[in-house]
Coordinates of C-alpha atoms in Angstrom, one line a residue:
Chain A
M129 CA 0.1 -0.1 -0.4
T130 CA 1.3 3.0 -1.1
I131 CA 1.3 5.6 1.6
V132 CA 0.7 9.0 1.5
K133 CA 1.0 12.3 3.6
K134 CA -0.8 15.7 3.3
A135 CA -0.2 18.0 1.5
S136 CA 3.0 19.9 2.4
L137 CA 5.2 22.7 0.4
A138 CA 8.2 19.5 0.7
V139 CA 8.1 17.7 -2.4
I140 CA 11.3 15.6 -1.4
Q141 CA 11.3 14.2 2.4
M142 CA 13.7 12.9 4.6
E143 CA 13.3 11.9 7.6
G144 CA 15.7 9.9 10.3
L145 CA 17.1 8.7 6.6
S146 CA 19.2 5.7 7.6
K147 CA 21.2 2.8 6.2
Y148 CA 23.8 1.0 7.7
F149 CA 26.5 -2.0 6.1
G150 CA 27.0 -4.6 8.7
D151 CA 28.3 -2.1 11.5
H152 CA 29.3 1.3 8.8
R153 CA 26.7 4.0 8.8
A154 CA 26.8 5.0 5.4
V155 CA 23.7 7.9 6.3
N156 CA 23.6 7.9 10.0
N157 CA 19.8 9.8 10.5
V158 CA 20.0 12.6 7.8
S159 CA 16.3 15.4 7.3
L160 CA 16.0 17.4 4.8
E161 CA 13.4 19.4 2.8
V162 CA 13.6 20.2 -0.6
K163 CA 10.7 22.6 -2.0
R164 CA 8.9 22.9 -5.2
G165 CA 10.4 24.3 -8.0
E166 CA 13.2 24.9 -5.4
I167 CA 17.8 23.5 -7.2
Y168 CA 19.8 22.1 -4.1
G169 CA 23.2 20.8 -4.6
F170 CA 24.1 17.9 -2.6
V171 CA 27.6 18.1 -2.2
G172 CA 30.7 16.3 0.1
L173 CA 34.1 14.3 -0.6
N174 CA 34.7 10.5 -2.4
G175 CA 32.4 8.2 0.6
A176 CA 30.3 10.4 2.6
G177 CA 26.8 9.4 1.4
K178 CA 25.5 11.5 -0.7
T179 CA 25.6 8.7 -3.8
T180 CA 23.5 6.2 -0.7
T181 CA 21.2 8.9 -0.4
I182 CA 20.8 8.5 -4.5
K183 CA 20.2 5.2 -4.1
L184 CA 17.7 5.5 -1.3
L185 CA 15.9 8.4 -2.7
L186 CA 15.8 6.0 -6.7
S187 CA 14.1 3.2 -3.8
L188 CA 17.3 0.7 -5.4
L189 CA 18.2 0.4 -1.7
K190 CA 15.7 -0.1 1.3
P191 CA 16.4 2.5 4.7
T192 CA 17.7 0.3 7.9
T193 CA 15.7 3.7 9.8
G194 CA 13.7 6.8 8.6
S195 CA 11.7 7.1 5.1
I196 CA 11.5 8.9 2.7
Y197 CA 8.5 11.0 0.2
M198 CA 7.8 12.5 -2.4
M199 CA 5.7 15.2 -3.4
G200 CA 3.8 12.9 -0.4
S201 CA 4.1 9.6 -1.2
K202 CA 6.4 7.5 0.6
V203 CA 9.8 6.3 -1.6
E204 CA 8.8 2.4 -1.7
S205 CA 9.9 -0.4 -4.1
G206 CA 6.6 -1.6 -4.3
N207 CA 6.0 2.0 -5.1
Y208 CA 6.9 1.9 -9.2
K209 CA 4.1 4.7 -10.4
L210 CA 6.3 7.8 -9.1
W211 CA 8.6 7.5 -11.5
N212 CA 5.7 8.5 -13.9
K213 CA 6.9 12.0 -12.2
V214 CA 10.4 12.1 -12.2
G215 CA 13.7 12.3 -13.7
Y216 CA 17.0 10.0 -12.8
L217 CA 20.3 10.6 -14.3
E218 CA 23.5 9.4 -12.4
E219 CA 26.0 8.4 -15.1
A220 CA 25.6 8.8 -18.9
T221 CA 24.5 4.9 -20.0
Y222 CA 22.3 3.6 -22.7
Y223 CA 23.1 0.6 -24.8
P224 CA 25.2 0.8 -27.5
G225 CA 24.6 -0.9 -29.9
L226 CA 21.5 1.7 -30.5
T227 CA 21.2 4.7 -31.8
V228 CA 20.5 8.2 -30.3
F229 CA 16.9 7.6 -30.7
E230 CA 16.5 3.5 -29.9
N231 CA 17.7 4.5 -26.8
L232 CA 14.9 7.5 -27.1
D233 CA 12.6 4.8 -27.7
I234 CA 12.7 2.4 -26.0
A235 CA 13.2 5.2 -22.4
R236 CA 9.9 6.7 -23.8
R237 CA 7.9 3.7 -23.7
M238 CA 9.5 2.8 -20.6
Q239 CA 7.7 6.0 -19.2
M240 CA 5.3 4.8 -21.0
I241 CA 4.8 7.7 -22.5
S242 CA 2.6 6.6 -26.3
D243 CA 3.7 10.0 -27.9
R244 CA 5.7 9.4 -30.0
Q245 CA 6.8 12.2 -31.0
S246 CA 8.4 12.5 -27.9
V247 CA 11.4 11.5 -28.9
D248 CA 11.2 14.7 -31.2
C249 CA 10.7 17.4 -28.5
V250 CA 13.2 15.9 -26.5
V251 CA 16.4 15.7 -29.1
E252 CA 15.9 19.1 -30.1
K253 CA 15.5 20.6 -26.5
L254 CA 19.1 18.5 -26.1
G255 CA 21.0 19.3 -29.6
L256 CA 20.7 16.5 -30.9
D257 CA 18.9 16.8 -33.9
A258 CA 22.4 16.4 -35.4
Y259 CA 23.0 12.8 -33.5
K260 CA 20.3 11.2 -34.1
N261 CA 20.9 8.4 -36.2
K262 CA 24.4 8.0 -34.9
K263 CA 24.1 4.6 -32.5
A264 CA 25.2 5.8 -29.3
Q265 CA 28.6 4.2 -29.2
N266 CA 30.3 7.0 -31.3
L267 CA 29.3 9.8 -29.1
S268 CA 31.6 12.2 -27.6
L269 CA 31.2 11.8 -23.8
G270 CA 29.1 15.6 -24.0
N271 CA 26.5 14.0 -25.4
K272 CA 26.4 10.7 -24.2
Q273 CA 26.2 12.7 -20.8
R274 CA 23.0 15.0 -23.1
L275 CA 21.3 11.5 -24.0
G276 CA 21.9 10.6 -20.9
L277 CA 19.7 14.2 -19.5
A278 CA 17.2 12.9 -22.2
K279 CA 16.0 10.5 -21.0
A280 CA 15.2 11.8 -18.6
M281 CA 13.4 14.5 -19.1
I282 CA 11.4 12.8 -21.9
H283 CA 8.0 12.5 -19.4
N284 CA 8.3 16.2 -18.4
P285 CA 9.6 14.8 -15.2
E286 CA 8.2 17.0 -11.9
I287 CA 11.8 15.8 -10.4
L288 CA 14.6 15.4 -11.8
I289 CA 17.4 14.0 -9.3
L290 CA 21.2 14.4 -11.0
D291 CA 24.3 12.7 -10.2
E292 CA 27.6 13.6 -11.3
P293 CA 26.1 15.3 -14.6
I294 CA 27.7 17.7 -16.2
N295 CA 31.0 15.7 -16.1
G296 CA 32.9 15.8 -19.4
L297 CA 30.6 18.6 -20.7
D298 CA 32.4 21.3 -22.3
P299 CA 32.2 24.5 -21.2
A300 CA 29.6 25.9 -23.5
S301 CA 27.7 23.3 -23.8
V302 CA 28.1 23.6 -19.0
A303 CA 26.2 26.6 -19.4
E304 CA 23.4 25.5 -22.1
I305 CA 22.8 22.5 -20.2
R306 CA 22.3 25.2 -16.2
E307 CA 20.7 27.4 -18.4
M308 CA 18.1 24.6 -19.0
L309 CA 18.3 23.8 -15.6
L310 CA 17.5 27.3 -14.9
D311 CA 15.0 27.6 -17.4
L312 CA 12.8 23.9 -16.3
S313 CA 13.3 25.0 -12.4
K314 CA 12.7 29.0 -12.1
N315 CA 9.2 28.8 -15.4
F316 CA 8.8 25.2 -14.8
G317 CA 8.8 25.0 -10.8
V318 CA 11.3 21.5 -11.5
T319 CA 12.1 20.0 -8.4
I320 CA 15.9 19.4 -9.1
F321 CA 18.9 17.0 -6.5
I322 CA 22.1 17.7 -8.0
S323 CA 25.1 16.1 -6.5
S324 CA 28.3 17.0 -7.9
H325 CA 31.8 17.5 -7.6
L326 CA 32.4 21.2 -9.3
L327 CA 30.9 23.5 -6.7
E328 CA 32.2 26.7 -8.9
E329 CA 29.0 25.8 -11.2
L330 CA 27.4 24.7 -8.0
T331 CA 26.9 27.9 -7.1
K332 CA 25.8 29.6 -10.0
L333 CA 22.8 27.2 -10.3
V334 CA 22.0 25.9 -7.0
D335 CA 19.3 27.4 -4.5
R336 CA 20.5 25.8 -1.3
I337 CA 23.3 23.6 -0.4
G338 CA 23.7 20.7 2.1
I339 CA 26.4 19.2 2.8
M340 CA 27.2 14.8 3.6
H341 CA 30.9 13.9 5.4
H342 CA 30.5 10.5 7.3
G343 CA 27.0 10.0 6.4
Q344 CA 26.1 13.7 7.8
L345 CA 24.4 15.7 7.2
V346 CA 26.8 18.4 8.6
K347 CA 25.4 21.5 6.6
D348 CA 22.2 23.0 4.8
I349 CA 22.3 26.2 3.9
K350 CA 20.4 28.5 1.4
M351 CA 22.5 30.2 -0.8
A352 CA 21.6 33.5 0.0
Q353 CA 23.2 32.8 3.8
L354 CA 26.1 30.6 2.7
E355 CA 27.4 34.2 0.7
Q356 CA 27.1 35.5 3.9
S357 CA 28.5 33.0 5.5
L358 CA 31.4 33.1 3.5
Q359 CA 35.5 34.9 5.3
K360 CA 36.8 37.6 3.3
C361 CA 39.8 38.3 3.2
L362 CA 42.7 40.9 2.4
L363 CA 45.6 38.9 -0.4
L364 CA 49.2 41.6 -0.6
D365 CA 52.1 40.7 -2.7
G366 CA 55.4 42.6 -2.4
R367 CA 59.0 42.5 -2.9
D368 CA 60.6 41.3 0.5
K369 CA 57.4 40.0 1.4
S370 CA 59.7 38.8 5.0
A371 CA 59.6 42.2 5.6
M372 CA 56.5 43.1 4.8
S373 CA 55.9 40.4 7.6
C374 CA 58.4 41.8 10.2
I375 CA 55.9 45.2 10.3
L376 CA 52.7 44.0 10.4
K377 CA 54.1 41.7 12.8
E378 CA 55.2 44.4 14.7
Q379 CA 51.6 46.2 14.6
G380 CA 49.8 43.3 15.1
Y381 CA 47.6 41.8 12.1
D382 CA 47.2 38.1 11.6
F383 CA 47.6 36.8 9.1
E384 CA 50.1 33.6 6.8
E385 CA 51.0 32.7 3.6
T386 CA 49.3 31.4 0.8
M387 CA 50.6 28.7 -1.5
D388 CA 51.7 31.1 -3.7
R389 CA 53.4 32.8 -1.4
R390 CA 50.8 36.5 -0.2
L391 CA 50.5 37.5 2.6
K392 CA 46.7 36.4 3.5
L393 CA 45.0 39.0 6.4
M394 CA 42.2 37.8 8.0
D395 CA 41.8 40.8 11.1
D396 CA 38.0 42.2 10.2
D397 CA 40.8 46.0 10.5
A398 CA 41.9 44.8 8.0
I399 CA 39.0 43.8 5.5
L400 CA 37.2 47.2 6.1
Q401 CA 40.0 49.3 5.9
P402 CA 42.9 47.9 2.8
D403 CA 43.7 52.3 2.4
R404 CA 45.1 52.3 6.3
V405 CA 47.6 48.2 5.6
A406 CA 48.9 50.1 1.9
E407 CA 49.8 53.0 3.7
L408 CA 51.7 51.0 6.9
L409 CA 53.8 49.3 4.1
V410 CA 54.4 52.7 1.6
S411 CA 55.1 54.7 5.1
A412 CA 57.9 52.1 5.3
N413 CA 60.1 51.2 2.4
Q414 CA 58.0 48.5 1.2
P415 CA 54.7 49.4 -0.6
P416 CA 52.6 46.1 -1.6
T417 CA 52.9 45.0 -5.5
H418 CA 49.1 43.5 -4.7
L419 CA 46.0 44.2 -2.6
S420 CA 43.1 42.7 -3.4
I421 CA 39.7 41.2 -1.2
V422 CA 39.1 37.7 -2.1
T423 CA 36.1 36.6 -1.0
E424 CA 35.8 32.7 0.2
D425 CA 34.1 30.8 -3.4
L426 CA 32.3 27.5 -2.5
E427 CA 34.9 25.4 -2.2
G428 CA 36.6 27.0 0.2
Y429 CA 34.0 26.9 2.4
F430 CA 33.2 23.4 1.9
L431 CA 36.9 22.3 2.6
R432 CA 36.6 24.9 6.1
T433 CA 33.3 23.4 7.2
I434 CA 34.9 19.7 6.7
R435 CA 37.4 21.4 8.6
S436 CA 35.7 22.2 11.7
V437 CA 32.9 18.7 11.2
I438 CA 36.2 16.9 11.8
R439 CA 38.0 19.3 15.3
E440 CA 34.6 19.1 16.6
G441 CA 34.5 14.8 15.7
Q442 CA 38.4 14.6 16.9
S443 CA 38.0 17.5 20.6
Chain B
M276 CA -1.0 -4.4 -24.5
K277 CA 1.6 -2.6 -22.2
I278 CA 3.9 -5.9 -22.0
L279 CA 4.0 -5.4 -25.6
S280 CA 5.8 -3.2 -25.9
F281 CA 9.2 -3.2 -23.3
V282 CA 9.4 -6.9 -25.6
N283 CA 9.5 -4.7 -28.5
C284 CA 12.1 -3.1 -26.5
E285 CA 14.1 -5.9 -25.3
A286 CA 13.9 -7.4 -28.8
R287 CA 15.8 -4.0 -30.3
K288 CA 18.7 -4.6 -27.7
V289 CA 18.6 -7.6 -29.1
Y290 CA 19.3 -8.5 -32.5
R291 CA 20.2 -4.4 -33.2
S292 CA 23.4 -5.6 -30.9
T293 CA 26.6 -7.8 -32.9
V294 CA 26.4 -10.6 -30.5
F295 CA 22.9 -11.4 -31.7
W296 CA 23.6 -12.1 -35.2
V297 CA 28.1 -13.7 -33.1
V298 CA 25.6 -16.5 -31.1
I299 CA 23.1 -17.4 -34.3
S300 CA 26.8 -17.2 -36.3
V301 CA 28.7 -20.2 -33.6
F302 CA 25.0 -22.0 -34.3
S303 CA 25.3 -22.4 -37.5
L304 CA 28.6 -22.6 -38.3
L305 CA 30.0 -25.8 -35.1
P306 CA 26.3 -27.8 -36.6
L307 CA 27.9 -27.4 -40.1
M308 CA 31.3 -28.6 -38.5
L309 CA 29.3 -31.5 -37.4
G310 CA 27.4 -32.4 -40.0
F311 CA 30.3 -32.0 -43.0
L312 CA 32.3 -34.3 -40.5
S313 CA 29.8 -38.0 -40.5
S314 CA 29.9 -40.6 -43.1
P315 CA 27.7 -40.2 -45.6
D316 CA 27.4 -44.6 -45.2
L317 CA 24.5 -43.3 -42.4
D318 CA 20.5 -43.4 -42.6
W319 CA 18.6 -40.0 -41.9
E320 CA 17.6 -41.5 -38.3
S321 CA 21.2 -42.4 -36.4
Y322 CA 22.3 -39.3 -39.2
L323 CA 20.3 -36.8 -36.6
S324 CA 20.0 -38.9 -33.3
D325 CA 24.3 -38.1 -33.8
L326 CA 24.6 -34.9 -34.6
L327 CA 21.5 -33.5 -32.7
A328 CA 22.7 -35.4 -29.3
S329 CA 25.8 -32.8 -29.9
T330 CA 23.8 -29.8 -31.2
A331 CA 21.6 -30.1 -28.0
T332 CA 24.9 -30.1 -25.2
L333 CA 25.8 -27.0 -27.3
L334 CA 22.0 -25.4 -26.9
V335 CA 22.5 -26.0 -23.0
V336 CA 25.5 -23.6 -23.4
G337 CA 23.4 -21.1 -25.2
C338 CA 20.8 -20.7 -23.7
S339 CA 22.6 -20.1 -20.8
F340 CA 24.8 -17.8 -22.2
T341 CA 21.7 -16.3 -23.9
S342 CA 19.3 -16.1 -20.1
A343 CA 22.9 -14.8 -19.1
W344 CA 23.9 -11.6 -21.7
V345 CA 20.1 -10.6 -21.5
F346 CA 19.6 -10.0 -17.6
G347 CA 24.5 -9.4 -17.4
R348 CA 23.7 -6.6 -19.6
E349 CA 22.0 -4.6 -17.8
Y350 CA 24.6 -5.0 -14.8
T351 CA 27.7 -4.5 -17.5
D352 CA 26.3 -1.1 -19.1
N353 CA 25.4 0.4 -16.2
T354 CA 21.5 0.2 -17.3
I355 CA 20.4 -1.9 -15.5
K356 CA 19.0 1.7 -12.9
D357 CA 17.5 2.8 -16.1
L358 CA 15.0 -0.2 -15.6
L359 CA 14.2 -0.5 -11.7
V360 CA 13.4 3.4 -12.1
K361 CA 11.1 3.4 -14.2
P362 CA 6.6 2.9 -13.6
I363 CA 6.4 -0.4 -14.6
P364 CA 6.2 -3.4 -12.5
K365 CA 9.8 -4.5 -12.0
T366 CA 7.8 -7.6 -13.1
Y367 CA 7.3 -7.2 -16.9
S368 CA 10.3 -6.6 -17.3
V369 CA 11.6 -10.0 -16.3
L370 CA 9.0 -11.1 -18.0
S371 CA 9.3 -9.8 -21.1
K372 CA 13.2 -10.7 -21.3
F373 CA 12.2 -14.4 -20.4
I374 CA 10.0 -14.4 -24.0
V375 CA 12.9 -12.4 -25.6
I376 CA 15.1 -15.4 -24.6
T377 CA 12.6 -17.7 -25.4
I378 CA 11.8 -16.5 -28.6
W379 CA 16.0 -16.6 -29.2
N380 CA 16.9 -19.9 -27.8
V381 CA 13.7 -20.3 -30.9
I382 CA 15.2 -18.6 -33.0
L383 CA 18.5 -20.8 -32.4
A384 CA 17.3 -24.1 -32.3
S385 CA 15.2 -24.6 -35.4
F386 CA 18.2 -22.4 -37.6
S387 CA 20.3 -25.0 -35.7
F388 CA 18.4 -28.4 -36.7
M389 CA 17.7 -26.3 -40.4
V390 CA 21.7 -26.3 -40.6
V391 CA 21.6 -29.8 -39.7
T392 CA 18.5 -30.9 -41.2
G393 CA 20.0 -28.9 -44.9
V394 CA 23.4 -30.7 -44.5
G395 CA 22.5 -34.0 -44.7
V396 CA 20.4 -33.0 -47.7
F397 CA 24.0 -31.2 -50.0
I398 CA 26.4 -34.8 -48.0
G399 CA 23.7 -37.3 -48.9
I400 CA 22.2 -38.5 -46.4
N401 CA 18.9 -41.9 -47.6
G402 CA 16.6 -43.5 -46.3
G403 CA 15.3 -40.4 -44.8
S404 CA 11.1 -39.6 -45.2
I405 CA 8.9 -35.9 -44.1
S406 CA 7.5 -37.5 -42.0
L407 CA 10.5 -38.4 -39.8
I408 CA 12.4 -35.8 -40.1
L409 CA 9.4 -33.9 -38.7
S410 CA 9.4 -35.5 -35.9
E411 CA 12.2 -35.4 -35.3
F412 CA 12.1 -31.4 -35.8
L413 CA 9.0 -32.5 -32.6
T414 CA 11.3 -33.9 -30.3
F415 CA 14.5 -31.5 -31.0
M416 CA 12.5 -29.0 -30.0
L417 CA 11.3 -30.2 -27.1
T418 CA 14.3 -31.2 -25.6
A419 CA 15.0 -27.5 -26.1
I420 CA 11.9 -26.0 -24.9
M421 CA 13.5 -28.4 -21.4
I422 CA 17.1 -26.7 -21.8
M423 CA 15.1 -23.4 -21.8
A424 CA 13.9 -24.2 -18.6
V425 CA 17.1 -25.0 -17.3
S426 CA 17.5 -22.1 -19.0
T427 CA 16.4 -19.4 -16.5
T428 CA 18.8 -20.0 -13.6
S429 CA 21.9 -18.0 -15.1
A430 CA 19.3 -15.8 -15.6
L431 CA 19.3 -15.2 -12.0
L432 CA 23.4 -16.1 -12.0
A433 CA 23.6 -13.0 -13.9
S434 CA 20.8 -10.6 -11.6
V435 CA 22.6 -11.7 -8.3
T436 CA 25.9 -11.6 -9.3
K437 CA 25.5 -9.0 -11.4
G438 CA 26.7 -9.2 -14.8
Y439 CA 27.1 -12.3 -17.9
L440 CA 30.3 -14.0 -17.0
A441 CA 29.7 -15.3 -13.2
P442 CA 26.7 -17.5 -15.2
I443 CA 28.7 -18.3 -18.0
G444 CA 31.6 -19.5 -16.4
L445 CA 29.0 -21.5 -14.1
T446 CA 27.4 -23.0 -17.4
F447 CA 31.1 -24.2 -18.8
V448 CA 31.7 -25.8 -14.9
I449 CA 27.5 -27.5 -15.9
V450 CA 29.3 -28.5 -18.5
I451 CA 32.1 -31.0 -17.0
V452 CA 29.9 -32.3 -14.5
S453 CA 27.5 -32.9 -16.4
N454 CA 29.6 -35.5 -18.4
V455 CA 30.7 -37.2 -15.6
V456 CA 27.1 -37.8 -13.9
T457 CA 26.0 -38.6 -18.0
H458 CA 28.7 -41.8 -17.1
L459 CA 27.9 -42.9 -13.4
G460 CA 24.0 -42.8 -14.4
M461 CA 22.7 -39.8 -12.8
G462 CA 22.3 -37.9 -16.2
T463 CA 18.4 -38.3 -15.3
Y464 CA 18.1 -36.0 -12.1
F465 CA 21.2 -33.9 -14.0
P466 CA 18.8 -30.9 -14.9
W467 CA 20.9 -30.2 -17.0
T468 CA 21.2 -33.5 -19.0
I469 CA 18.2 -34.7 -18.7
P470 CA 16.9 -32.7 -22.7
V471 CA 19.5 -34.1 -23.5
I472 CA 18.9 -37.8 -22.2
S473 CA 15.3 -37.6 -23.1
L474 CA 16.7 -36.7 -27.0
V475 CA 17.3 -40.6 -27.2
D476 CA 15.9 -42.3 -24.1
S477 CA 12.9 -42.0 -22.3
I478 CA 12.6 -40.0 -19.5
S479 CA 10.1 -40.8 -16.3
L480 CA 8.1 -38.2 -14.2
I481 CA 11.1 -37.5 -11.8
S482 CA 13.8 -36.1 -14.4
I483 CA 10.2 -34.1 -16.0
V484 CA 9.0 -32.3 -12.1
I485 CA 13.7 -31.8 -11.1
V486 CA 13.2 -29.8 -14.7
M487 CA 9.6 -27.9 -14.6
M488 CA 11.3 -27.3 -10.3
T489 CA 14.5 -26.4 -12.5
G490 CA 13.0 -24.3 -14.6
I491 CA 10.2 -22.2 -11.4
T492 CA 13.0 -21.9 -9.5
G493 CA 14.6 -19.8 -12.6
L494 CA 11.9 -17.9 -12.8
V495 CA 10.0 -17.0 -9.8
G496 CA 13.4 -15.8 -8.3
T497 CA 14.7 -13.3 -11.0
I498 CA 11.5 -12.4 -10.2
A499 CA 11.6 -11.5 -6.9
W500 CA 15.0 -10.6 -7.0
W501 CA 14.2 -7.6 -9.4
R502 CA 11.5 -7.5 -7.1
F503 CA 12.9 -7.4 -3.9
A504 CA 16.3 -7.2 -3.6
E505 CA 18.8 -4.7 -2.7
Q506 CA 20.4 -3.0 -5.8
K507 CA 24.2 -2.2 -4.0

């Protein structure tokens, strides 16, 4: 029997979701909600539990505890009608001996779509017209990925679950796919749950981000909030960095040297009044050759979050 | 009618693959070779009896391979999730695969019989009649159906081991074990030797039950695996 929850804004709901493989807790008490039309980025290091969570979401695995609802309907192996509304792409999979059109026609039949035009529509949408009659095995990596996306979108799903969907795509295709996903989300209310290691790309796409570490959801933050949480620093370069370091140390500035041997000042004073730092160095006859305020990117935030979780775990 | 659409999908996956044509080639070449190596002095009854027994053994390997490949390739090509995350009962997916496997196997069996008969005509085997050849064809097809039944276990093994290598390996083990059990006089109790024995001898009800039970185990086991097992 399919369990249906009361109407909620959340299209995807995970409640206390855990999955154990023996003693190993692959997913540990994860609860999250994704609202209609939202793009949710799901990130984490390898082995963090992202793929297991996605498999649970697709009912390929059974949760040890907890439950998942999509559009109010419980995700479980018998509830196959749910997949009418869900599109999924893990990696570009295809039948190598069949053409792009044949692969998509199989996807159409498996989604029980009677309208044959749906194949042509999705071919056009994904820019696969030129490759329609080409065998899938002969496509470039980027076009294989497009084929995978076309299969995931052939039935105009309300939810798209994408695992590394832009891997292998050239920059132009990445931008194209990004625009298409944004259009689906903003104009058609499609909810997108996307897992990717390309953090820079995610920042251009997602509304909210979840960071997984050791099976736990350690951060679930809106992009607007995240932007406020990003750290800033003042980057300095000069001819004699050891002399510059002595001057800054004397004035009590907290700094560290970056990998490319620049000086990175984290003090609020320095960030708010970089002109004072410049003046100080000029007056000491050590004028900076470079001075800029740099905002941390998602990668920096992600690594900082993971490090703080590790530190908390150690203490 | 829905299932016919899925059968269409499965059929396309098979006949558009290289493997389909390679298997057909093997099933024409080997009976062809065996036919040409036979003595033209034989009569049709002895000729067909000898060659069909060898062809049936080849069919044991062939039917196991087709079952293993149709199910195993979904794991090897990583397309299994494309079948599992779909708004159709998993039983439909499994049944449509079994229907296509059966059609493929019937083609293989009929084709190899035609090759054997054609070579017999070519090398000038004597003493035959249409009714004799038809009767041998029916017996051979009954044997083929029994082989198809026991081959469902390869589909189960391919699903459990997530690929076609394990069931193909097991098929070769089965061929070796079949020789041993036949020499020990236990062939009528071993599912994979019963069909071949049925070609040359009558078999008991117990043997038929063994074949049926093996077939049901393979079929039901595969459906249950797709329906209930976790796909790690």
